[in-house]
Short mmCIF file of C-alpha atoms in Angstrom, two decimals:
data_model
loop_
_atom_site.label_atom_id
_atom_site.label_comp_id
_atom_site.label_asym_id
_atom_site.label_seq_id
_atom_site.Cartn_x
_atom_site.Cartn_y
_atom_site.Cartn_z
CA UNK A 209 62.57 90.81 96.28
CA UNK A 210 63.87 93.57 98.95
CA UNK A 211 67.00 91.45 99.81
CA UNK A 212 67.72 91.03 96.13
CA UNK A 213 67.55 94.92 95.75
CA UNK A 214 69.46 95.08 98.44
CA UNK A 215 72.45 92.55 97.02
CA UNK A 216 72.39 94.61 93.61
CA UNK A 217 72.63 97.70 95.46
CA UNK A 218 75.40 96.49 97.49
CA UNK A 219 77.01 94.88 94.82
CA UNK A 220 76.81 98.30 92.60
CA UNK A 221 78.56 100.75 95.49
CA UNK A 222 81.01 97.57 95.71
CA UNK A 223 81.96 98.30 91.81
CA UNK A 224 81.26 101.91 91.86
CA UNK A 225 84.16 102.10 94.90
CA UNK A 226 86.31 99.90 92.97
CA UNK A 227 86.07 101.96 89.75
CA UNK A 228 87.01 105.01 91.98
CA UNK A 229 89.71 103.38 93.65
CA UNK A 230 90.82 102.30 89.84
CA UNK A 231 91.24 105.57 88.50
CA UNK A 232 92.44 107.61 91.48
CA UNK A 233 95.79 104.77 90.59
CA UNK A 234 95.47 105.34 86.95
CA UNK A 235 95.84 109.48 87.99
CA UNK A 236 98.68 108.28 90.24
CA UNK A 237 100.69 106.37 87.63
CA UNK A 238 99.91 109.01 84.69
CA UNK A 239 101.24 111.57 86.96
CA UNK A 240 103.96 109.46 87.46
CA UNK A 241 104.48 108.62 83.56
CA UNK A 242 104.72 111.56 82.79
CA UNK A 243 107.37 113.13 85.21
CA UNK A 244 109.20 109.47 83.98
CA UNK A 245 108.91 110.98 80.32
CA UNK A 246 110.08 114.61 81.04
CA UNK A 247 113.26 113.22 83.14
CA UNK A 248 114.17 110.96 79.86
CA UNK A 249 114.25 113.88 77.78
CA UNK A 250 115.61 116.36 80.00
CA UNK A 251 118.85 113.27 80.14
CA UNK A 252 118.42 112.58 76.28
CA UNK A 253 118.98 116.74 76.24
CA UNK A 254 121.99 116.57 78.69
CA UNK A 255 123.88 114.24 77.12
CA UNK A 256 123.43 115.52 73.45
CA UNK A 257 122.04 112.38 71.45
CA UNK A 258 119.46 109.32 73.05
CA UNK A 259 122.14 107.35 74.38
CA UNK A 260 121.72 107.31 78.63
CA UNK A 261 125.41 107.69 79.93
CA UNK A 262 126.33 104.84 83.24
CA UNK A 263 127.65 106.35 86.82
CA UNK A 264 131.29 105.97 84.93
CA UNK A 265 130.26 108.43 81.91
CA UNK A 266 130.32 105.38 79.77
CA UNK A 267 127.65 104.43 77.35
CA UNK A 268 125.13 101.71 78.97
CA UNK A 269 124.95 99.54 76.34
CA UNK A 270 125.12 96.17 78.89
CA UNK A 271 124.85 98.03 82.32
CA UNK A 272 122.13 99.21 84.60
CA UNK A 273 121.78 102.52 85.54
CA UNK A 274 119.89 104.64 88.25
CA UNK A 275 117.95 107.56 88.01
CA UNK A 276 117.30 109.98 90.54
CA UNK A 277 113.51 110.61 90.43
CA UNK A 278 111.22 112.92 92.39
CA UNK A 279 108.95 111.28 95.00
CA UNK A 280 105.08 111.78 94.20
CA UNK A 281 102.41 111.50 96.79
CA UNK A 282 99.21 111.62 95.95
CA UNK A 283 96.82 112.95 98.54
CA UNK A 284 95.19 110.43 100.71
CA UNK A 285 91.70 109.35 99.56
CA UNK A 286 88.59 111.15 101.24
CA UNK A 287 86.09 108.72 102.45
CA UNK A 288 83.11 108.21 104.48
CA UNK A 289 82.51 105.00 107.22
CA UNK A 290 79.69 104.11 104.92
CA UNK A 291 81.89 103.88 101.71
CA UNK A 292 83.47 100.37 101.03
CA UNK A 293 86.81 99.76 99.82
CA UNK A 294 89.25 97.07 98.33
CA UNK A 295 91.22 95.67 100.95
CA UNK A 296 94.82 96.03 99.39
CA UNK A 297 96.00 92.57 100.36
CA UNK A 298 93.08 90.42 99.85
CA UNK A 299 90.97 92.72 97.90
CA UNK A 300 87.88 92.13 99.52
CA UNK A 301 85.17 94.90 99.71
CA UNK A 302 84.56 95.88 102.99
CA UNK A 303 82.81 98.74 104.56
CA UNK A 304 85.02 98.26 107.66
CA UNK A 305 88.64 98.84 105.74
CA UNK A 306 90.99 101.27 107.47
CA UNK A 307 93.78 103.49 105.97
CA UNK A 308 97.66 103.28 106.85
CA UNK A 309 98.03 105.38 109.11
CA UNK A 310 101.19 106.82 108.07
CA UNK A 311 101.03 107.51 104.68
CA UNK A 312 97.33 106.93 103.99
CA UNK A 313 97.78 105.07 100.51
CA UNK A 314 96.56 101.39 101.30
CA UNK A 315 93.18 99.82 102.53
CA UNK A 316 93.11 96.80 104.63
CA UNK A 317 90.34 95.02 105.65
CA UNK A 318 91.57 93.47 109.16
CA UNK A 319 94.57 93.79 111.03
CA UNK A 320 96.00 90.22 109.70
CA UNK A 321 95.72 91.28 105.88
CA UNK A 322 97.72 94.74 107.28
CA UNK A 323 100.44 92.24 108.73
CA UNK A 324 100.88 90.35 105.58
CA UNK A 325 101.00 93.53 103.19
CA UNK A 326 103.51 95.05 105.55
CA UNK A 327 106.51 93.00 103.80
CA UNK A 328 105.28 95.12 100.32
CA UNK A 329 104.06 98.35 101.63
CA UNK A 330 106.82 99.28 105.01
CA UNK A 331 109.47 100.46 101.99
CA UNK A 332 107.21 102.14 99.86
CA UNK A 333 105.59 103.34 102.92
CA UNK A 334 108.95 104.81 104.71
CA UNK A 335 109.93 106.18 100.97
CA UNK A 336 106.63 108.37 100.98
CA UNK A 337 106.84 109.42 104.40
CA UNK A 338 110.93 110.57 104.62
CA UNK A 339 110.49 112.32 101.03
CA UNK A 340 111.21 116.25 101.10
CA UNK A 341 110.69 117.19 97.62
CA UNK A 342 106.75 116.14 97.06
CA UNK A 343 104.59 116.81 93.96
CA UNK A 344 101.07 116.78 95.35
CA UNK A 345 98.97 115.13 91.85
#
């Protein structure tokens, strides 16, 4: 009966981190949405009507375009030793995960799943950490 209590307890700070984990990205991308929605209408106001002018000054009615966009950062999560968390490769729970140390955004779980998220997170990483203009969420 203890080690049951003990599972369900485990398993309960196991969804309870996840859930936390969950919405600090959900605060992340809203934050993001929405400084996405107020650079489409600051354009739409530029150029006069809802059509999104090319490099050339040309509408883009076949072409791609780019947008400059301000970086955001969110602050790096606060945790405790004791407090597991998704490993961001494998996502495993884990009491033992560890940070980036650079920009503090992922979890990993062992130094292996940290080697084979590298290929994903090194340019996002390098993005966060050269940016000058930051908008702390």
């Amino acid at each position: 009966m203890y080690e049951e209590n003990r599972l369900l307890k485990d398993n309960f700070i196991s969804l309870k981190s996840t859930v936390d984990h969950l919405s600090r990205q959900q605060q992340y991308l809203s934050a993001h949405v929405g400084l996405l929605e107020r650079r489409v209408i600051s354009l739409e106001e530029a150029n006069g009507r809802n059509i999104v002018r090319d490099k050339d000054g040309g509408d883009n009615t076949s072409g791609s375009f780019e947008l400059p966009l301000p970086r955001i950062i969110p602050e790096p999560c606060e945790s405790t030793s004791k407090t597991p968390h998704l490993c961001d490769y494998c996502y495993r729970m884990s009491k033992n995960c560890f940070h980036c140390a650079q920009c503090g955004q992922e979890w990993y779980c062992s130094e292996h799943c940290q080697r084979l998220r590298s290929i994903v997170h090194e340019p996002i990483c390098r993005g966060f950490c050269k940016t000058t203009y930051t908008e702390r969420v």
